[in-house]
Coordinates of N, CA and C and ligand atoms in Angstrom, one line a residue:
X237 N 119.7 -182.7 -107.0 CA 119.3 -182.2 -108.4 C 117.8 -182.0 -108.5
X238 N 117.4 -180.8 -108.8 CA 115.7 -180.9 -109.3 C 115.3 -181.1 -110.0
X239 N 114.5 -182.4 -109.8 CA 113.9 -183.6 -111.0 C 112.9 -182.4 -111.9
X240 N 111.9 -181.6 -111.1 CA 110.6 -181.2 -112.0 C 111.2 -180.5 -113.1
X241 N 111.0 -181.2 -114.8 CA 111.7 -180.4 -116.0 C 109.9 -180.1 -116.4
X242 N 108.9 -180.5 -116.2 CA 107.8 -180.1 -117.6 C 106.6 -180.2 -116.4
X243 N 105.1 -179.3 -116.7 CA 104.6 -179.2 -116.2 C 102.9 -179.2 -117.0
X244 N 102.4 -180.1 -116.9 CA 101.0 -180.3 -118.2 C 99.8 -180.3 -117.8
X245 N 99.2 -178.9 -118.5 CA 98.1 -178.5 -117.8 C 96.5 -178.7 -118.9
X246 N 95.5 -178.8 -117.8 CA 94.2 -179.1 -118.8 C 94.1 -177.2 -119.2
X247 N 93.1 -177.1 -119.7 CA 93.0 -175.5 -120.2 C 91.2 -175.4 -119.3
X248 N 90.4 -175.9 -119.3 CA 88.9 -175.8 -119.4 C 88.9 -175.8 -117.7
X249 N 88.5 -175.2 -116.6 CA 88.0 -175.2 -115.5 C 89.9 -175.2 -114.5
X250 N 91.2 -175.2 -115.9 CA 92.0 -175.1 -115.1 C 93.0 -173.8 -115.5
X251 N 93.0 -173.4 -116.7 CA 93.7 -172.0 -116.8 C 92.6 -170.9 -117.1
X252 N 91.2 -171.2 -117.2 CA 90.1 -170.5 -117.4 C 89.0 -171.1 -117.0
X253 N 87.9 -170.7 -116.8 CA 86.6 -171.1 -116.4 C 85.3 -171.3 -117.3
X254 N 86.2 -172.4 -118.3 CA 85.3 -171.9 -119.6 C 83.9 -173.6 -119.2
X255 N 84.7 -174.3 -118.1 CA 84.4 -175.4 -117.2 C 82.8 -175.1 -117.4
X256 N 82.7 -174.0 -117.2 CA 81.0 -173.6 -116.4 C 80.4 -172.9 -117.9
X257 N 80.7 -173.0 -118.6 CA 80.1 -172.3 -120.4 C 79.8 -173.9 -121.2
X258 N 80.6 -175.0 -121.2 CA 80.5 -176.1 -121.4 C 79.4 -176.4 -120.7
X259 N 79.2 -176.3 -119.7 CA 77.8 -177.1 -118.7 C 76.9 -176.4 -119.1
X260 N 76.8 -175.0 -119.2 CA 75.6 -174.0 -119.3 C 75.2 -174.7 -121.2
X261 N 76.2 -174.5 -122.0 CA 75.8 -175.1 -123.0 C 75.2 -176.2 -123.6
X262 N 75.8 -177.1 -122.5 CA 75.0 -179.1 -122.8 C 73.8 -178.9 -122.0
X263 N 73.6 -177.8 -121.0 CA 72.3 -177.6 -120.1 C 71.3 -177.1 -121.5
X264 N 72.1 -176.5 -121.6 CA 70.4 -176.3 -122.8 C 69.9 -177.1 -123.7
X265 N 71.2 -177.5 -124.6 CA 71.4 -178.7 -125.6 C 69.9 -179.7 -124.9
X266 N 70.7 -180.2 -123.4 CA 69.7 -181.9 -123.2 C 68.6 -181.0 -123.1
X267 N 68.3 -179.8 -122.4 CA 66.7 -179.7 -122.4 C 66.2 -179.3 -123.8
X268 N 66.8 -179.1 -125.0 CA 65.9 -179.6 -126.2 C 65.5 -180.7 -126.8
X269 N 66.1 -181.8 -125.9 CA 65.9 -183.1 -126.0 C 65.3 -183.7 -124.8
X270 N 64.4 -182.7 -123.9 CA 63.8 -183.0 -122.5 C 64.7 -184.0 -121.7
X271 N 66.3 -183.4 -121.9 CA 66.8 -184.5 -120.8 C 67.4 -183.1 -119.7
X272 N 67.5 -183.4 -118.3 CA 67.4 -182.8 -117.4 C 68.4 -183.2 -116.8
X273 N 69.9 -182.3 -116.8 CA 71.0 -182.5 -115.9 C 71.4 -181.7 -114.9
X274 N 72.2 -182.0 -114.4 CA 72.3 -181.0 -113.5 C 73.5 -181.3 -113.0
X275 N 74.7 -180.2 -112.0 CA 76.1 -180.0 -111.9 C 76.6 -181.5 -111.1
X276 N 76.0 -182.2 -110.4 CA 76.5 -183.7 -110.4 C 76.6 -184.4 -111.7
X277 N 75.7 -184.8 -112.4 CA 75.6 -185.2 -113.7 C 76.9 -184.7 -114.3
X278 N 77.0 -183.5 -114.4 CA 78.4 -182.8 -115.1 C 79.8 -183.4 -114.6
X279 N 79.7 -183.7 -113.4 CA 81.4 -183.6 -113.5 C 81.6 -185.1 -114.3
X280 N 80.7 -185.8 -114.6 CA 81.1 -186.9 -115.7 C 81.3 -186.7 -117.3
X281 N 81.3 -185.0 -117.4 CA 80.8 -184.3 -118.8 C 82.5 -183.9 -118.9
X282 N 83.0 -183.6 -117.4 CA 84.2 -182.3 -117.5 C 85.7 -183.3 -118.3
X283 N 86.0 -182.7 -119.1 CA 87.6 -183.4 -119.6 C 87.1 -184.4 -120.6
X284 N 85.9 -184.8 -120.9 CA 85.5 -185.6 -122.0 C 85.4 -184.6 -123.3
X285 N 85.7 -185.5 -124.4 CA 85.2 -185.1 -125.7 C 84.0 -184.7 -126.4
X286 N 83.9 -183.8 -127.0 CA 82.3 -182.8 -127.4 C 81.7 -184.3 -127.6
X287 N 82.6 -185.2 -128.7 CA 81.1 -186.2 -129.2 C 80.9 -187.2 -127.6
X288 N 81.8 -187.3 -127.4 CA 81.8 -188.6 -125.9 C 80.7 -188.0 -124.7
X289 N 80.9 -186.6 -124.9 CA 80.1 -186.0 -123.8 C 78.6 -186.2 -124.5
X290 N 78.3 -186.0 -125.5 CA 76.6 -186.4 -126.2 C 76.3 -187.5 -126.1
X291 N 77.7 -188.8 -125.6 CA 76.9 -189.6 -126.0 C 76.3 -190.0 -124.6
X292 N 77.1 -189.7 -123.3 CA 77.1 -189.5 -122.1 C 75.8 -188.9 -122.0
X293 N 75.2 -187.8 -122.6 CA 74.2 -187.5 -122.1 C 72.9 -187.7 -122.7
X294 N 72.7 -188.3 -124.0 CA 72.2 -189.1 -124.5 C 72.0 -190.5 -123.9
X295 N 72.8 -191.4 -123.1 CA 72.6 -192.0 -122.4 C 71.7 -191.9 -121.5
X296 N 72.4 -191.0 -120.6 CA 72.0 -190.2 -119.5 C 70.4 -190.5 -119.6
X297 N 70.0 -189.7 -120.9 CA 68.5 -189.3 -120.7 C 67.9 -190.7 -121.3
X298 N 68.7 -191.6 -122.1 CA 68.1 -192.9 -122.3 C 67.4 -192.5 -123.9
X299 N 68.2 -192.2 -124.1 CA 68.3 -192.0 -126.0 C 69.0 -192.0 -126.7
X300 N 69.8 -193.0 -126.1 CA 71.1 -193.4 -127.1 C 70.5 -193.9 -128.3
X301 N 69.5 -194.4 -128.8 CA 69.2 -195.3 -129.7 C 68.7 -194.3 -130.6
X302 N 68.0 -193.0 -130.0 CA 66.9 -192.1 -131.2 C 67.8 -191.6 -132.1
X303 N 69.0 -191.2 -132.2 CA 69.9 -190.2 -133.3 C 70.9 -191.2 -133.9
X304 N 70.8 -190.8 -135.4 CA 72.0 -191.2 -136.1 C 73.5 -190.0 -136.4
X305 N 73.9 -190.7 -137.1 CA 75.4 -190.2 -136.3 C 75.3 -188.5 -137.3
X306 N 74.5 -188.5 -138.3 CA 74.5 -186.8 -138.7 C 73.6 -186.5 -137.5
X307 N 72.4 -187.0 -137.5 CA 72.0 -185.9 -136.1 C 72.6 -185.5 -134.8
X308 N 73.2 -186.4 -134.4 CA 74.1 -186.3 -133.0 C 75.5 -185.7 -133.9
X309 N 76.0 -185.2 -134.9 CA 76.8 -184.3 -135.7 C 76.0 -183.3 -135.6
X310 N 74.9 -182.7 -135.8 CA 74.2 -181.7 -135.6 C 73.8 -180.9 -134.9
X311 N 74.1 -182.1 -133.6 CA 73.5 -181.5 -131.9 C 74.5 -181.1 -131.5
X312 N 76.0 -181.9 -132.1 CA 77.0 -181.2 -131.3 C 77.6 -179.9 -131.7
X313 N 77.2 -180.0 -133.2 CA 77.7 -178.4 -133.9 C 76.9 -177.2 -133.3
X314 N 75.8 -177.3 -132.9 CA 74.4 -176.7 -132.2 C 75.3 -176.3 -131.0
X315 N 75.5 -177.1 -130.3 CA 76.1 -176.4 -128.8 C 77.7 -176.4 -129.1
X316 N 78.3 -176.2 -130.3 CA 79.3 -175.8 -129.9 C 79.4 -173.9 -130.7
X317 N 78.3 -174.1 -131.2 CA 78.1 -172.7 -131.9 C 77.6 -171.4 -130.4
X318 N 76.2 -172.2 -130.0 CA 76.5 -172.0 -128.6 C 77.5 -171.7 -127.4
X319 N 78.3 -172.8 -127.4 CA 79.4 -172.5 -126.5 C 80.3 -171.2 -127.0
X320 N 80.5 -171.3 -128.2 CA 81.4 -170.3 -129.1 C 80.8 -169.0 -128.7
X321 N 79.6 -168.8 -128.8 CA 78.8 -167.4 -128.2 C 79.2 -167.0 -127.1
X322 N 79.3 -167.9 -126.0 CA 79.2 -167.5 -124.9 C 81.2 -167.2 -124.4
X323 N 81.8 -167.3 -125.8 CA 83.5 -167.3 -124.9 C 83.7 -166.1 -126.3
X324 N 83.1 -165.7 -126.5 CA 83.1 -164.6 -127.7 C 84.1 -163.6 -126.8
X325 N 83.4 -162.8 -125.6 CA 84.0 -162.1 -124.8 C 85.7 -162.4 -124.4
X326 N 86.1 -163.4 -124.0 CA 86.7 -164.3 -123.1 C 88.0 -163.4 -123.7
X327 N 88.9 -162.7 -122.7 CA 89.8 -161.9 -122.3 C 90.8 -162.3 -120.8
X328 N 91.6 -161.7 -120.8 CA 93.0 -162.0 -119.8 C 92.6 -162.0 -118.7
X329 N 91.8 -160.7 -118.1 CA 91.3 -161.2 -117.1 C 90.4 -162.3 -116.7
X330 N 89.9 -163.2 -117.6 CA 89.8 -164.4 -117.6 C 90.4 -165.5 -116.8
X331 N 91.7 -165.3 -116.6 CA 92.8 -166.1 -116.3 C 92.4 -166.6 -115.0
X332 N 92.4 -168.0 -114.4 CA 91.8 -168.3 -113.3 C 93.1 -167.7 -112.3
X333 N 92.5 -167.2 -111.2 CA 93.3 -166.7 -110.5 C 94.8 -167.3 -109.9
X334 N 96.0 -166.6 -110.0 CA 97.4 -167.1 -109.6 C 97.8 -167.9 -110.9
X335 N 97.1 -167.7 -111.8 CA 97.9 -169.1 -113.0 C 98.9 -168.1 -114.0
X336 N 98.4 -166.5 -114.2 CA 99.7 -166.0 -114.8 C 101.1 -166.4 -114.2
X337 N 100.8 -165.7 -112.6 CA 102.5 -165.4 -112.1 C 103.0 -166.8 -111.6
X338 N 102.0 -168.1 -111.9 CA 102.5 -169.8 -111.5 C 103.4 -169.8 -112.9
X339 N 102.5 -169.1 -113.9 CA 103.2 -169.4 -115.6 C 105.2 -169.1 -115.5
X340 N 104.8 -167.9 -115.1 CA 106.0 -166.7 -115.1 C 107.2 -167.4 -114.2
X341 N 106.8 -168.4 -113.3 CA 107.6 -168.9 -112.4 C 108.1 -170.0 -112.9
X342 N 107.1 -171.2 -113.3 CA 107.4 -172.3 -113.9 C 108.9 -171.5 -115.2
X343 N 108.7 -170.5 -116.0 CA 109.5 -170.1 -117.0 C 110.8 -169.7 -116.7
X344 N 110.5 -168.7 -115.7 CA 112.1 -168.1 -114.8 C 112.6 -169.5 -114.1
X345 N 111.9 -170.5 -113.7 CA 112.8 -172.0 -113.7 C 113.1 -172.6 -114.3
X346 N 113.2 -172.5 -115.7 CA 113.4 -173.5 -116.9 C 112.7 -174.7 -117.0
X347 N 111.2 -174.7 -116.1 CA 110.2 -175.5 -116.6 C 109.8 -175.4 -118.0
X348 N 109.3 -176.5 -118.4 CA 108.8 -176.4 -119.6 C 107.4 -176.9 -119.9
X349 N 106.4 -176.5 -120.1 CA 105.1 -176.4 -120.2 C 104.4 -176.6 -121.5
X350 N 103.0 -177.5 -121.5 CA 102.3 -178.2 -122.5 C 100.7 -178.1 -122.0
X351 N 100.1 -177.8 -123.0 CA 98.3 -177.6 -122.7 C 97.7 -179.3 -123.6
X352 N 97.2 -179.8 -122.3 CA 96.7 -181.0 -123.0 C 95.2 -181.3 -122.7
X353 N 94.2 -180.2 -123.7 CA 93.0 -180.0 -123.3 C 92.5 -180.8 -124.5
X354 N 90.8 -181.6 -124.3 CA 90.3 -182.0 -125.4 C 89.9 -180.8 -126.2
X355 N 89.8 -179.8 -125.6 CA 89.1 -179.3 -126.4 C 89.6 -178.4 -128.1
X356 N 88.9 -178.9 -129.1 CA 88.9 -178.2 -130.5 C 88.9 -176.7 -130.3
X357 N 88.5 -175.9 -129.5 CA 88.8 -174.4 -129.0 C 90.0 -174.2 -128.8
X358 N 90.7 -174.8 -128.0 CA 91.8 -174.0 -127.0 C 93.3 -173.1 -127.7
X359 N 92.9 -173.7 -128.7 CA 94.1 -172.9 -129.4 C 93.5 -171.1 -129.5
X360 N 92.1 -170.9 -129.7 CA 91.8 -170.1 -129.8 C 91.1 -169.4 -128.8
X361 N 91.2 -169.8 -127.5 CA 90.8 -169.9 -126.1 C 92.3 -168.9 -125.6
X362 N 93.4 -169.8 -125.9 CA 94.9 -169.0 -125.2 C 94.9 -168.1 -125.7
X363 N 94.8 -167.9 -126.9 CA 95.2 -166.5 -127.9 C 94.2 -165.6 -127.2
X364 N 92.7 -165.6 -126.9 CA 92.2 -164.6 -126.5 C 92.7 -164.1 -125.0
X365 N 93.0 -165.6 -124.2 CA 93.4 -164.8 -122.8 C 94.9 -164.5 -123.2
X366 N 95.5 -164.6 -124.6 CA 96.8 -163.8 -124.5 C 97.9 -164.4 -123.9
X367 N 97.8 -165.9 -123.7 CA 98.6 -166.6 -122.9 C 99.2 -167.5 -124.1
X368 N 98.9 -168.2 -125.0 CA 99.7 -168.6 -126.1 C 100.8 -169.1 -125.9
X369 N 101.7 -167.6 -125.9 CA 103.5 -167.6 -126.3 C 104.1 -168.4 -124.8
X370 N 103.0 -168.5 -123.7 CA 103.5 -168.7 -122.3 C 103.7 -170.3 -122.3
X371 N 103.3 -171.0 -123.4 CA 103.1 -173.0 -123.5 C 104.0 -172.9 -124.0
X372 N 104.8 -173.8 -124.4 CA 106.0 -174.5 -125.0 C 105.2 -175.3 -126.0
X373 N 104.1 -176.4 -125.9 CA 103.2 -176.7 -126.8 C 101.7 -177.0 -126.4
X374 N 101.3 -177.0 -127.8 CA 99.7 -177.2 -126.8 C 99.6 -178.3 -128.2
X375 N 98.7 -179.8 -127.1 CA 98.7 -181.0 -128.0 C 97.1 -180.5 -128.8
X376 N 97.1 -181.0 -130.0 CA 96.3 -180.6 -130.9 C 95.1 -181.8 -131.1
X377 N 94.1 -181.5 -130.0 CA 92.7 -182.2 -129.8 C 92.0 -183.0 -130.5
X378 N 92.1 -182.3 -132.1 CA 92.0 -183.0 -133.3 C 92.2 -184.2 -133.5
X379 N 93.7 -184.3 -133.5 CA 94.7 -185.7 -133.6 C 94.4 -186.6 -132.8
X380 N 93.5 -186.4 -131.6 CA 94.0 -187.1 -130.1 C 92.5 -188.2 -130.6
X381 N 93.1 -189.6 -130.5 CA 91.5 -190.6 -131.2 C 91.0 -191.1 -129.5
X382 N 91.4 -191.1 -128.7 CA 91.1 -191.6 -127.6 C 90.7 -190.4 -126.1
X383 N 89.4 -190.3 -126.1 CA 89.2 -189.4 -125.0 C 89.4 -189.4 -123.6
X384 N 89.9 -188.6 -122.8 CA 90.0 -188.9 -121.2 C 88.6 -189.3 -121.3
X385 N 89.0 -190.2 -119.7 CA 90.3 -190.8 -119.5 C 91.1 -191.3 -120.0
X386 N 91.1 -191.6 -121.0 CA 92.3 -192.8 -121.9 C 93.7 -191.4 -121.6
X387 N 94.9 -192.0 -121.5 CA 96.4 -191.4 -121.4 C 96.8 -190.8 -122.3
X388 N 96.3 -191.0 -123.7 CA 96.7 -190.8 -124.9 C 97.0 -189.4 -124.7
X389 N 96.3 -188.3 -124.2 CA 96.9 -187.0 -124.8 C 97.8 -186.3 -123.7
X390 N 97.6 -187.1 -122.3 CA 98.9 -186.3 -121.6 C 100.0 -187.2 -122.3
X391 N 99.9 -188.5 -122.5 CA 101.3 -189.0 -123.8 C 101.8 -188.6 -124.6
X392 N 100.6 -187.9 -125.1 CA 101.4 -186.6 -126.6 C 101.9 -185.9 -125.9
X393 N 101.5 -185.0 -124.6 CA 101.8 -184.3 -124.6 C 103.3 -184.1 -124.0
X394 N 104.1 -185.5 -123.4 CA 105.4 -185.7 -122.7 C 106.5 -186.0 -124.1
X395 N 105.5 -186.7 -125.3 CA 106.2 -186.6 -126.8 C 106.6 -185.1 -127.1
X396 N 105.6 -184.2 -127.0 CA 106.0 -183.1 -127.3 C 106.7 -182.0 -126.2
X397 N 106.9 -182.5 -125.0 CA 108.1 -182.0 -124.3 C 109.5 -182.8 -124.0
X398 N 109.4 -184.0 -125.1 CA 110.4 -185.0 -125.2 C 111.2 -185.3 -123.5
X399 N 110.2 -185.7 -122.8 CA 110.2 -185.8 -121.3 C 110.0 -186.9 -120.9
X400 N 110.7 -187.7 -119.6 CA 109.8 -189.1 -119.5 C 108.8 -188.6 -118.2
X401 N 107.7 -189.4 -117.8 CA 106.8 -189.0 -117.1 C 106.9 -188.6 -115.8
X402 N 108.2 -189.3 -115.1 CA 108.4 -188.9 -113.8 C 109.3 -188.0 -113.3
X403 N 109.6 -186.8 -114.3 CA 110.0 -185.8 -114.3 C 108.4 -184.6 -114.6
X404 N 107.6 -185.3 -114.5 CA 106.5 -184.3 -115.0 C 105.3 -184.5 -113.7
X405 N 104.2 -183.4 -113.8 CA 103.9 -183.0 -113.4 C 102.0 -182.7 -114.2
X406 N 101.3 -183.2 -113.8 CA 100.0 -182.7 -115.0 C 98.8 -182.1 -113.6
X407 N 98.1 -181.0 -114.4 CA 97.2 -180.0 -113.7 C 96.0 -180.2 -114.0
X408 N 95.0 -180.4 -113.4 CA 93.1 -181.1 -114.0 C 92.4 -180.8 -113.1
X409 N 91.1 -180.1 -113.5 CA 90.1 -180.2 -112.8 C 89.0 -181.4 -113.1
X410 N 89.5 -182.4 -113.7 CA 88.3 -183.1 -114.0 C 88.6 -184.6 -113.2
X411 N 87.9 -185.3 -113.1 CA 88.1 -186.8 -112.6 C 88.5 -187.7 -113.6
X412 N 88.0 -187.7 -115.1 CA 88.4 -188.1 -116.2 C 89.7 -187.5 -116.0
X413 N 90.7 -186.3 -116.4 CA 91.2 -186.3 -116.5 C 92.7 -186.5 -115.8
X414 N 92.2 -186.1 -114.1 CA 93.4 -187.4 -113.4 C 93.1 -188.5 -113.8
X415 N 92.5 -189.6 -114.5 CA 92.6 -190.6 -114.4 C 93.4 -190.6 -115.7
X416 N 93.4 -189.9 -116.8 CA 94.3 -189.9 -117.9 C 95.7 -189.5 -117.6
X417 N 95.8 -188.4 -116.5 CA 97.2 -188.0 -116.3 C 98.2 -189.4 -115.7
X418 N 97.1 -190.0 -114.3 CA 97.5 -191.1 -113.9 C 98.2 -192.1 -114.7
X419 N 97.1 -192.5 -115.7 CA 97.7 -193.6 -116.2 C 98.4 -193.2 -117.3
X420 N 99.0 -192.0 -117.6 CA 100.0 -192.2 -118.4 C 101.6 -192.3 -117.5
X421 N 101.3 -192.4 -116.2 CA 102.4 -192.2 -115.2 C 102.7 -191.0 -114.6
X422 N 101.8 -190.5 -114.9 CA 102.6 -189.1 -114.5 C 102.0 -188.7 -113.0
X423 N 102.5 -187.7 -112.2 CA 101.7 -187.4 -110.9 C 101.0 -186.2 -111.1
X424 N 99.5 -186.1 -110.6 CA 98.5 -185.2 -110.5 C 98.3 -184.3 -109.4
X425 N 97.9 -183.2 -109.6 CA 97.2 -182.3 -109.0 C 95.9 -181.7 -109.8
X426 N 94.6 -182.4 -108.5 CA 93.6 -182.2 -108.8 C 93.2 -180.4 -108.3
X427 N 92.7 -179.7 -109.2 CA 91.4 -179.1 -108.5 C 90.1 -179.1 -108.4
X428 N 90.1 -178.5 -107.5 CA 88.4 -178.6 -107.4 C 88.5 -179.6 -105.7
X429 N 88.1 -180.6 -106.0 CA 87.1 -181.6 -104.8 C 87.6 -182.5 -104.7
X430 N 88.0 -183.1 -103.5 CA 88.7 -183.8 -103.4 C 88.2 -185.5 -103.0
X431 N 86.9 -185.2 -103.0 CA 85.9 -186.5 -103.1 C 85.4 -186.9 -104.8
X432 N 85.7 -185.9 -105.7 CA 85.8 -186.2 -107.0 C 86.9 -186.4 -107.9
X433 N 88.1 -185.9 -107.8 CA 89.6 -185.9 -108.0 C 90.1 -187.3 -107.3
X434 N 89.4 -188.3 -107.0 CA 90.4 -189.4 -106.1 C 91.8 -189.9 -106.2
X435 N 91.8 -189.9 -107.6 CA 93.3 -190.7 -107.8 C 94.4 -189.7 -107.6
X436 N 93.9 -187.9 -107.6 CA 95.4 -186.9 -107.7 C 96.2 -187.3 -106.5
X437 N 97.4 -186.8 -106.8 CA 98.3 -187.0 -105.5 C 98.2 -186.1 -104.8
X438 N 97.8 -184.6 -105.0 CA 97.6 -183.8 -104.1 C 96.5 -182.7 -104.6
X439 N 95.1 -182.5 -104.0 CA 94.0 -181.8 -104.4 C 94.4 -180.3 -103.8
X440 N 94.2 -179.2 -104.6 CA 93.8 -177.8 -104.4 C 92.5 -177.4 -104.0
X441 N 92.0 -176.1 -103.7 CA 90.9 -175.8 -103.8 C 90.7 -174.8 -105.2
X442 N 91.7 -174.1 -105.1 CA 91.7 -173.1 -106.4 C 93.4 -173.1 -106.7
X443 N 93.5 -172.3 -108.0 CA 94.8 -172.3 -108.8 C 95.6 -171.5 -108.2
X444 N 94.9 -170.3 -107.3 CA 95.7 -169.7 -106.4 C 96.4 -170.5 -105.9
X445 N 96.0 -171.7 -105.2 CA 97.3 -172.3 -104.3 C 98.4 -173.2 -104.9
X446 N 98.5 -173.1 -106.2 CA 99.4 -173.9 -106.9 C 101.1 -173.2 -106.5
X447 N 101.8 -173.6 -106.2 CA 103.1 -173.4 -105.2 C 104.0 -174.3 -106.4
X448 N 105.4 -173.9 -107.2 CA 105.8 -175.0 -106.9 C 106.7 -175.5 -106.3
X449 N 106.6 -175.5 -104.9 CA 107.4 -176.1 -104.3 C 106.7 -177.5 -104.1
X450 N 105.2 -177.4 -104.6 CA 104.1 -178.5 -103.7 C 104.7 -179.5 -105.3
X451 N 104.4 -179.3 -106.7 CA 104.9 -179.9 -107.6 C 106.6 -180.5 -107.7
X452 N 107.1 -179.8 -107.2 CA 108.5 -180.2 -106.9 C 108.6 -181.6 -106.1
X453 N 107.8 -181.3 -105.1 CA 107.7 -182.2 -104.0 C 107.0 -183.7 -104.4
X454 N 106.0 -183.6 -105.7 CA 106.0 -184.7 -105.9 C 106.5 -185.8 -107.1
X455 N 108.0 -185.4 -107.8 CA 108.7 -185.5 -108.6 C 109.8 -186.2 -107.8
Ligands
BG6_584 C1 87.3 -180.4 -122.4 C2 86.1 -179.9 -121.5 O1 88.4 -179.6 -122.0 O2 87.0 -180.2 -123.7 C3 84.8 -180.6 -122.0 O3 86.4 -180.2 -120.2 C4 84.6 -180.4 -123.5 O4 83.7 -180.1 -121.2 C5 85.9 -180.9 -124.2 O5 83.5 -181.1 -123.9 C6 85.7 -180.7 -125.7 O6 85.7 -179.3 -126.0 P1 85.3 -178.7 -127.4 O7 85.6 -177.2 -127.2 O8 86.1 -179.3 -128.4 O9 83.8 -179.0 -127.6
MG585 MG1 89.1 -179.3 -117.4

């Protein structure tokens, strides 16, 4: 019998590349605040929450203590007006490569599919790349009180494929984020690096190689 019923994907650096608009945006953000990051620094940024990530880099720079909570409200509406500029464009061919016809396949198998991104965009992220109708659900970022790592929202997200975990399957480019998929039980596939992904069960290099015969195999 084939166990894999549901398949739960991040959205940010995993159905699009919006991974690298996030970084370009908190890159400007800290240097108004003369703090100076750079793409190591970031991958502790990737799969975190807009405020969790300020406070990460507010740390970072060793100013956790200078802002109160409207100004660090301020800083984050700043770069997210910013980031909003920069996905203004953002269209289908957007789509990180092989993740349409992975969609089209998961569907012609009667998988069932869930977008469990922090991000407060993504609802408006799918509709531009036109992919929307292709989720079964996408958990709603808003509601979610606990940021990757914490499990909470691949949890919603097996609530809203009324699935139990080891029938599932979760997709992340972030190291936060396998750690959230992990501990909600479920099995991961990292992309990206496989010295930063440690916990996934099986690392990619790109979304091209997503197969699922390779997801099947870990169900
Ligand atoms: C995650 C991204 O998907 O969403 C993070 O990996 C981002 O970089 C987070 O900070 C929150 O996104 P938003 O769009 O609500 O600021
Ligand atoms: Mg991501």
């Amino acid at each position: 019998m084939e166990k894999l019923e549901g398949v739960i994907f991040d959205l940010d650096g995993v159905i699009t590349d919006t991974a690298e608009y996030h970084y370009r945006a908190w890159k400007k953000l800290a240097e108004r605040l003369d703090i100076k990051i750079d793409r190591v620094f970031n991958e502790e940024l990737k799969g975190v929450s807009r405020m969790d990530s300020l406070d990460r880099i507010l740390e970072y720079g060793d100013r956790l203590a200078d802002f109160n909570a409207t100004e660090k409200n301020e800083m984050a509406d700043w770069k997210n007006e910013l980031y909003k500029e920069m996905i203004v464009d953002i269209k289908p061919s957007d789509i990180l490569p092989g993740m349409e016809a992975f969609l089209d396949e998961l569907k012609q198998a009667g998988i069932r599919t869930a977008v469990a991104s922090a991000s407060k965009n993504a609802e408006v992220i799918l509709q531009s790349l036109g992919i929307r109708e292709q989720f079964d659900f996408v958990v709603d970022a808003a509601k979610i009180e606990k940021s990757k790592p914490d499990p909470e929202i691949f949890l919603k997200a097996l609530e809203l494929l009324d699935l139990p975990a080891d029938v599932c399957v979760g997709v992340e480019d972030a190291a936060a984020g396998v750690d959230s998929i992990k501990d909600a039980g479920i099995r991961a596939i990292g992309i990206g690096d496989a010295t930063v992904l440690r916990r996934a069960d099986v690392v990619l290099a790109g979304t091209d190689e997503l197969r699922l015969e390779t997801l099947k195999s870990l169900v």
